[in-house]
XYZ file of C-alpha atoms in Angstrom:
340
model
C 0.000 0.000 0.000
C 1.332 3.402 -1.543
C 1.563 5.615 1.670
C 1.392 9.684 1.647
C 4.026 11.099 3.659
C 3.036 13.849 5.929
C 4.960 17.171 7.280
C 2.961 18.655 10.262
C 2.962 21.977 11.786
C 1.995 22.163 15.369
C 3.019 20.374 18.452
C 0.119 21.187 20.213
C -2.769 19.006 21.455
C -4.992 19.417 18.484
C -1.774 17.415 16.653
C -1.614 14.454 19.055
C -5.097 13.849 19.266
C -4.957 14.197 14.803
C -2.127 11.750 15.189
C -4.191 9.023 16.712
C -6.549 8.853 14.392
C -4.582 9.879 11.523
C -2.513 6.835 12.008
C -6.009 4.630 11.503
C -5.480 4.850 8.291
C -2.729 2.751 6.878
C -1.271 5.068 3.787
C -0.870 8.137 6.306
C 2.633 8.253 7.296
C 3.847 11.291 9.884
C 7.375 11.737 8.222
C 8.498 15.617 9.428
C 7.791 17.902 12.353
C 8.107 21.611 12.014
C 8.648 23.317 15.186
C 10.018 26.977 15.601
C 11.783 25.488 18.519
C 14.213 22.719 18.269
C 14.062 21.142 21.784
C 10.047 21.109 21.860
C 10.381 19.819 17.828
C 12.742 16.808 18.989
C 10.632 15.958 22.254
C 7.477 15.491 20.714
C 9.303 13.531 17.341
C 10.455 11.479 19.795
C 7.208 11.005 21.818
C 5.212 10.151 18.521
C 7.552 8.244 16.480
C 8.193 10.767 14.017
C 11.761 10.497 12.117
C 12.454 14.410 11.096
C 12.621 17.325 12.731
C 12.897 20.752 10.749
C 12.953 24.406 12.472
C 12.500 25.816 9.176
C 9.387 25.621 7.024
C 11.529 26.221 3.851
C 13.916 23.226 4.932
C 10.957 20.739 5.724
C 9.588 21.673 1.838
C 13.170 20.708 0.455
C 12.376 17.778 1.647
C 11.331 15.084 -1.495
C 8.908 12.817 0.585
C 7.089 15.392 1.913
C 3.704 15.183 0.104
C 1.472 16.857 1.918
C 1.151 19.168 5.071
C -0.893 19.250 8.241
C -0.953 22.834 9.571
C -2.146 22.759 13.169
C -0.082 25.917 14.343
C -1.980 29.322 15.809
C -4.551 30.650 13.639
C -2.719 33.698 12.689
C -0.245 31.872 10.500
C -2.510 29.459 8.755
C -2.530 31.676 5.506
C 0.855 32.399 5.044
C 2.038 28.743 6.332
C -0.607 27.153 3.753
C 0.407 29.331 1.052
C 4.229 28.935 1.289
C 3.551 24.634 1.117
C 0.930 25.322 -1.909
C 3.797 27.315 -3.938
C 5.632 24.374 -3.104
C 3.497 21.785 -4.662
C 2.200 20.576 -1.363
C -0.906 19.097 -0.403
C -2.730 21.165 2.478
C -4.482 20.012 5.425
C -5.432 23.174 7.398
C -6.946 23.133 11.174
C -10.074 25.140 11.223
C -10.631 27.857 11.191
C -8.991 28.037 7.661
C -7.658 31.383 8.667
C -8.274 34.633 10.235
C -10.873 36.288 7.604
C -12.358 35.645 4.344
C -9.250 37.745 2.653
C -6.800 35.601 4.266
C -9.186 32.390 2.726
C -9.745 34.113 -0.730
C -5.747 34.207 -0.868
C -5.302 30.214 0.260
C -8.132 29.363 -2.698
C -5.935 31.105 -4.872
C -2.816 29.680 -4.469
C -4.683 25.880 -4.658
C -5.957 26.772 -7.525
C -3.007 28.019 -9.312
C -0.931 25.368 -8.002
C -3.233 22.725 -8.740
C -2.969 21.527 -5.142
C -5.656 19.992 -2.750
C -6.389 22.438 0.344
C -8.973 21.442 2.258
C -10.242 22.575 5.896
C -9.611 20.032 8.630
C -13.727 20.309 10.002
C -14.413 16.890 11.837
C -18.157 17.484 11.951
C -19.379 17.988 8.727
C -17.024 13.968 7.862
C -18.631 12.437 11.086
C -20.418 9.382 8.767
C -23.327 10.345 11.217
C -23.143 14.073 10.265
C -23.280 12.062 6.306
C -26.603 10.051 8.193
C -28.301 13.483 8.772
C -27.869 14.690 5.093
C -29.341 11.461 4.022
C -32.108 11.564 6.342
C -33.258 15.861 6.144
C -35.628 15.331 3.433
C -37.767 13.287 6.134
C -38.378 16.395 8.002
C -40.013 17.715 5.599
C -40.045 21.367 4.955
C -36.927 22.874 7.218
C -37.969 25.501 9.691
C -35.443 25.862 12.601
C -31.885 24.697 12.665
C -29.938 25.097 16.414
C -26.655 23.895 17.441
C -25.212 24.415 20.909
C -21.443 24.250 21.524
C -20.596 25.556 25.307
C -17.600 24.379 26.615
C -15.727 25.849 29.634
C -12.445 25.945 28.995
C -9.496 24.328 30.963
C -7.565 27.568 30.118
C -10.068 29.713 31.455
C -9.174 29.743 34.911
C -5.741 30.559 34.240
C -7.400 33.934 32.442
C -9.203 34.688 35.402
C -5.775 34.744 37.735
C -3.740 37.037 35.535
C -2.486 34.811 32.114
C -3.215 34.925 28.653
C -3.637 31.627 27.431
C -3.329 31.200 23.390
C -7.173 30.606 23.452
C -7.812 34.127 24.287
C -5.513 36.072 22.813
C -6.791 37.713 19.857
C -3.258 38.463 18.479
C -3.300 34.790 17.749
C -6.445 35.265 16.030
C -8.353 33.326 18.827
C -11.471 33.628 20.840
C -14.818 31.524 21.034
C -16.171 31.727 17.910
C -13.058 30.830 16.336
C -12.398 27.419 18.570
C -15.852 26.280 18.650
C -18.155 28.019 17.411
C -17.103 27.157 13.941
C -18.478 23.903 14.616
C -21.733 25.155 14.979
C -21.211 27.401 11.725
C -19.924 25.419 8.966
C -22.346 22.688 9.574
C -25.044 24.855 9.237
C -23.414 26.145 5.755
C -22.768 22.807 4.357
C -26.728 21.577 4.954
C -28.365 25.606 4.036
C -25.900 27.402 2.202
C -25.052 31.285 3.147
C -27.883 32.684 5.228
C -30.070 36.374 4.950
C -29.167 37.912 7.886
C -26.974 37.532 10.786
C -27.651 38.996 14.604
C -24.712 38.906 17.189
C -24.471 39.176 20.143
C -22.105 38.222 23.025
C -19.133 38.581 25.481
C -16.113 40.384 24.889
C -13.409 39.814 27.793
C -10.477 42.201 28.645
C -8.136 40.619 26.443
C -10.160 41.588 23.059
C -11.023 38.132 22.624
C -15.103 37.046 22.364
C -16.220 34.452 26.050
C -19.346 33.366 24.632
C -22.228 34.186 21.779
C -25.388 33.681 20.678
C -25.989 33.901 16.543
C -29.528 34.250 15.058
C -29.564 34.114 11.295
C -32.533 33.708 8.112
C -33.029 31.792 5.427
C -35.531 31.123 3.212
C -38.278 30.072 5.042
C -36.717 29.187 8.492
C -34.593 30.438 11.195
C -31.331 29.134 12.731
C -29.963 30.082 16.098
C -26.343 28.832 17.727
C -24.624 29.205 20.978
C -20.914 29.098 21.780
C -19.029 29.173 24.732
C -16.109 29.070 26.266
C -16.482 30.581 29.888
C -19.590 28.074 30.447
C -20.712 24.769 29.539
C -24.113 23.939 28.047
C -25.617 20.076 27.782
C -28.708 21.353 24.655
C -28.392 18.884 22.101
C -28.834 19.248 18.133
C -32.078 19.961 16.448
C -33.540 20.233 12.687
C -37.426 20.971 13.020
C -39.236 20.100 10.037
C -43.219 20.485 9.295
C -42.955 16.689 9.617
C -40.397 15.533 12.064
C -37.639 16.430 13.673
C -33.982 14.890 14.025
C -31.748 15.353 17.108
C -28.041 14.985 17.379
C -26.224 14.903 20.679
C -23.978 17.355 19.928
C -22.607 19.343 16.856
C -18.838 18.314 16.318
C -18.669 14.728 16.974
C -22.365 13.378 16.272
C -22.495 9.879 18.183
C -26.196 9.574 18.518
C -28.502 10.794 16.000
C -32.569 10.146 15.850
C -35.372 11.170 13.551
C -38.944 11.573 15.449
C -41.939 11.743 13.002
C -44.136 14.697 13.613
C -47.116 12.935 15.973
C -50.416 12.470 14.035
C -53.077 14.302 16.094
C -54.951 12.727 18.974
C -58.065 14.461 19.916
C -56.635 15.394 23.470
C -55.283 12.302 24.318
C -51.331 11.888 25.181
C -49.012 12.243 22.251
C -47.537 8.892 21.276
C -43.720 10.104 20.474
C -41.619 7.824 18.152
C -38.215 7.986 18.215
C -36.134 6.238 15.985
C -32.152 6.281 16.430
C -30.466 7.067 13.080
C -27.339 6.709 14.133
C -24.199 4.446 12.934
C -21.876 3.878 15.380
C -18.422 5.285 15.318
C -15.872 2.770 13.770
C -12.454 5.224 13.815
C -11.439 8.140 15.960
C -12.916 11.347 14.908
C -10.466 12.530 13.227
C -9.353 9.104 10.696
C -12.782 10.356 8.652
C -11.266 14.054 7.621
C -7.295 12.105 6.820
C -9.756 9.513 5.339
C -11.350 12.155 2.695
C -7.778 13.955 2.058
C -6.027 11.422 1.130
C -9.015 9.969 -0.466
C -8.517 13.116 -2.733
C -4.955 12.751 -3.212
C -5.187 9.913 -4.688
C -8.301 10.223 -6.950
C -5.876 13.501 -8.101
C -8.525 16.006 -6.809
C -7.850 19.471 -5.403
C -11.348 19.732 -3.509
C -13.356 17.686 -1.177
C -17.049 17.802 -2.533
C -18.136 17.552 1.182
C -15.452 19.919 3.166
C -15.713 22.414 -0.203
C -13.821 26.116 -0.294
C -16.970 27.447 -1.013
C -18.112 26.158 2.742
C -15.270 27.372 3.937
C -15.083 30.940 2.867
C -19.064 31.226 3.615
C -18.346 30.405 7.152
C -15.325 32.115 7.357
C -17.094 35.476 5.782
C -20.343 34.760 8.420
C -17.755 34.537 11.349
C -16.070 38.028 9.930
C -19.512 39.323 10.124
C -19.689 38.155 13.877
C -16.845 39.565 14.890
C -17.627 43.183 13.436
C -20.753 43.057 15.479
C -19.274 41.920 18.438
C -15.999 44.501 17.758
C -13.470 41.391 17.918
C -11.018 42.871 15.891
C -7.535 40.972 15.126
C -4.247 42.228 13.788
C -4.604 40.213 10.608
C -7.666 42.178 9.448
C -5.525 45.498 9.675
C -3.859 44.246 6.017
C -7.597 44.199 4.857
């Protein structure tokens, strides 16, 4: 079996749990580590069985077996990181968000597309096979009228905001803040089932640092209404939900669906108790999360595509643009949107 030799850019968390399920799949192979600092670089190569280590970007692209690169590094250097491996012939894997704003995306597009390279967003929900369930099952709800996703999630850095620090997840030099970490997840799902929406209505916490806590996002479309909720100074437990004129389906939660059900809307009953059937849609989850979005890339690679059809730049610079829109409304403003 032909593997695809990776370089990765990161040695963060987000990298070591993409490594676990990455290595699911039997053609990925984690050949180079790119780490601005040497010691940290040569540490985590060692943890994770990885044979190179480069401190320079430019070295690790000299590099011949280097197909393809997974960028996992702060969100402020996805563009130019991704750009510099696209002019090199690379393949691109980029964490979400793609980048800082829809400029910053618009410029990525453009150097896939005149290098003839695959770039492609690294969103776990939307290849969830029960997020591909829920797409198969929609037209059973009939005509769409709400869509809602919750994603509130307290974070583990949070408390070492609150005595003083500035953790990377709330800096917004690093292009960080809530909406960025998670509540794309509740964004670019809701783009790859409706498409752009009408209108957009923010509104939300800013903390001291300039970064966005928490927010709530109503939006229009044709016909319906969709409403999410991020957070990352509290947690929240509201599952999924697609209401239809006939039905309704339910996930458990937006980035990782494990349970999924469809419940028919209940014929009526003159008065008496409303007989609810629920019926779990679900398929259960063979692979770590995160073998499904390797899965699709180098799915692509070799099929000699430069788009998924599921993860598609179009969804990406929608939700990127809707976030932008957030932001203004909220006044989260980063340094990267200065050049704009």
């Amino acid at each position: 079996m032909k593997k695809i030799g990776f370089g990765i850019i990161g040695t963060g968390n987000i990298t070591e749990w993409f490594l676990e399920g990455a290595r699911q799949d039997p053609r990925f192979e984690a050949l180079a580590i790119y780490s601005r600092t040497e010691e940290r670089g040569r540490v985590f190569a060692s943890e994770h069985g990885i044979e190179r280590c480069y401190t320079s970007l430019d070295s690790m692209l000299e590099d011949p077996e280097v197909k393809a690169v997974y960028i996992a590094s702060p969100n402020y250097a996805h563009a130019r990181q991704a750009i510099k491996c696209m002019e090199r012939g690379r393949h691109v894997l980029c964490e979400k968000p793609m980048a800082s704003n829809a400029r910053e995306v618009r410029l990525m597009t453009e150097a896939a597309r005149r290098n003839g390279v695959l770039l492609m967003e690294a969103m776990i929900a939307t290849l969830n096979p029960n997020f591909g369930r829920l797409c198969e099952n929609i037209g059973r709800v009939g005509a769409v009228r709400r869509y809602f996703a919750s994603y509130c999630q307290y974070s583990s850095r949070y408390d070492r905001y609150k005595q003083g620090e500035l953790p990377n997840a709330f800096n917004p030099e690093l292009s960080n803040g809530a909406v960025m970490d998670i509540g794309i997840y509740t964004i670019y799902p809701m783009v790859a089932l409706f498409g752009r929406p009408q209108t957009i209505s923010a509104t939300g916490i800013l903390l001291e640092s300039g970064a966005d806590g928490q927010g709530a996002v109503n939006f229009t479309y044709p016909g319906m209404n969709a409403t999410v909720l991020y957070s990352k100074i509290a947690n929240s437990f509201l599952p999924v939900e697609i209401e239809g004129e006939d039905g309704n389906i339910t996930a458990d939660t937006i980035h990782t669906i494990r349970r999924l059900t469809f419940m028919p809307r209940p014929a009526p009953t003159s008065g008496r108790p409303v007989e609810l059937k629920e019926e779990d849609i679900s398929v259960p989850l063979e692979h770590n999360r995160y073998y499904y979005e390797v899965r699709e890339f180098i799915d692509l690679t070799e099929a000699g595509k430069t788009e998924s059809g599921i993860n598609t730049l179009d969804n990406s610079l929608a939700t990127i643009e809707i976030i932008d829109e957030i932001r203004r409304q909220l006044g989260v403003v980063y340094p990267a949107d200065k050049c704009d």
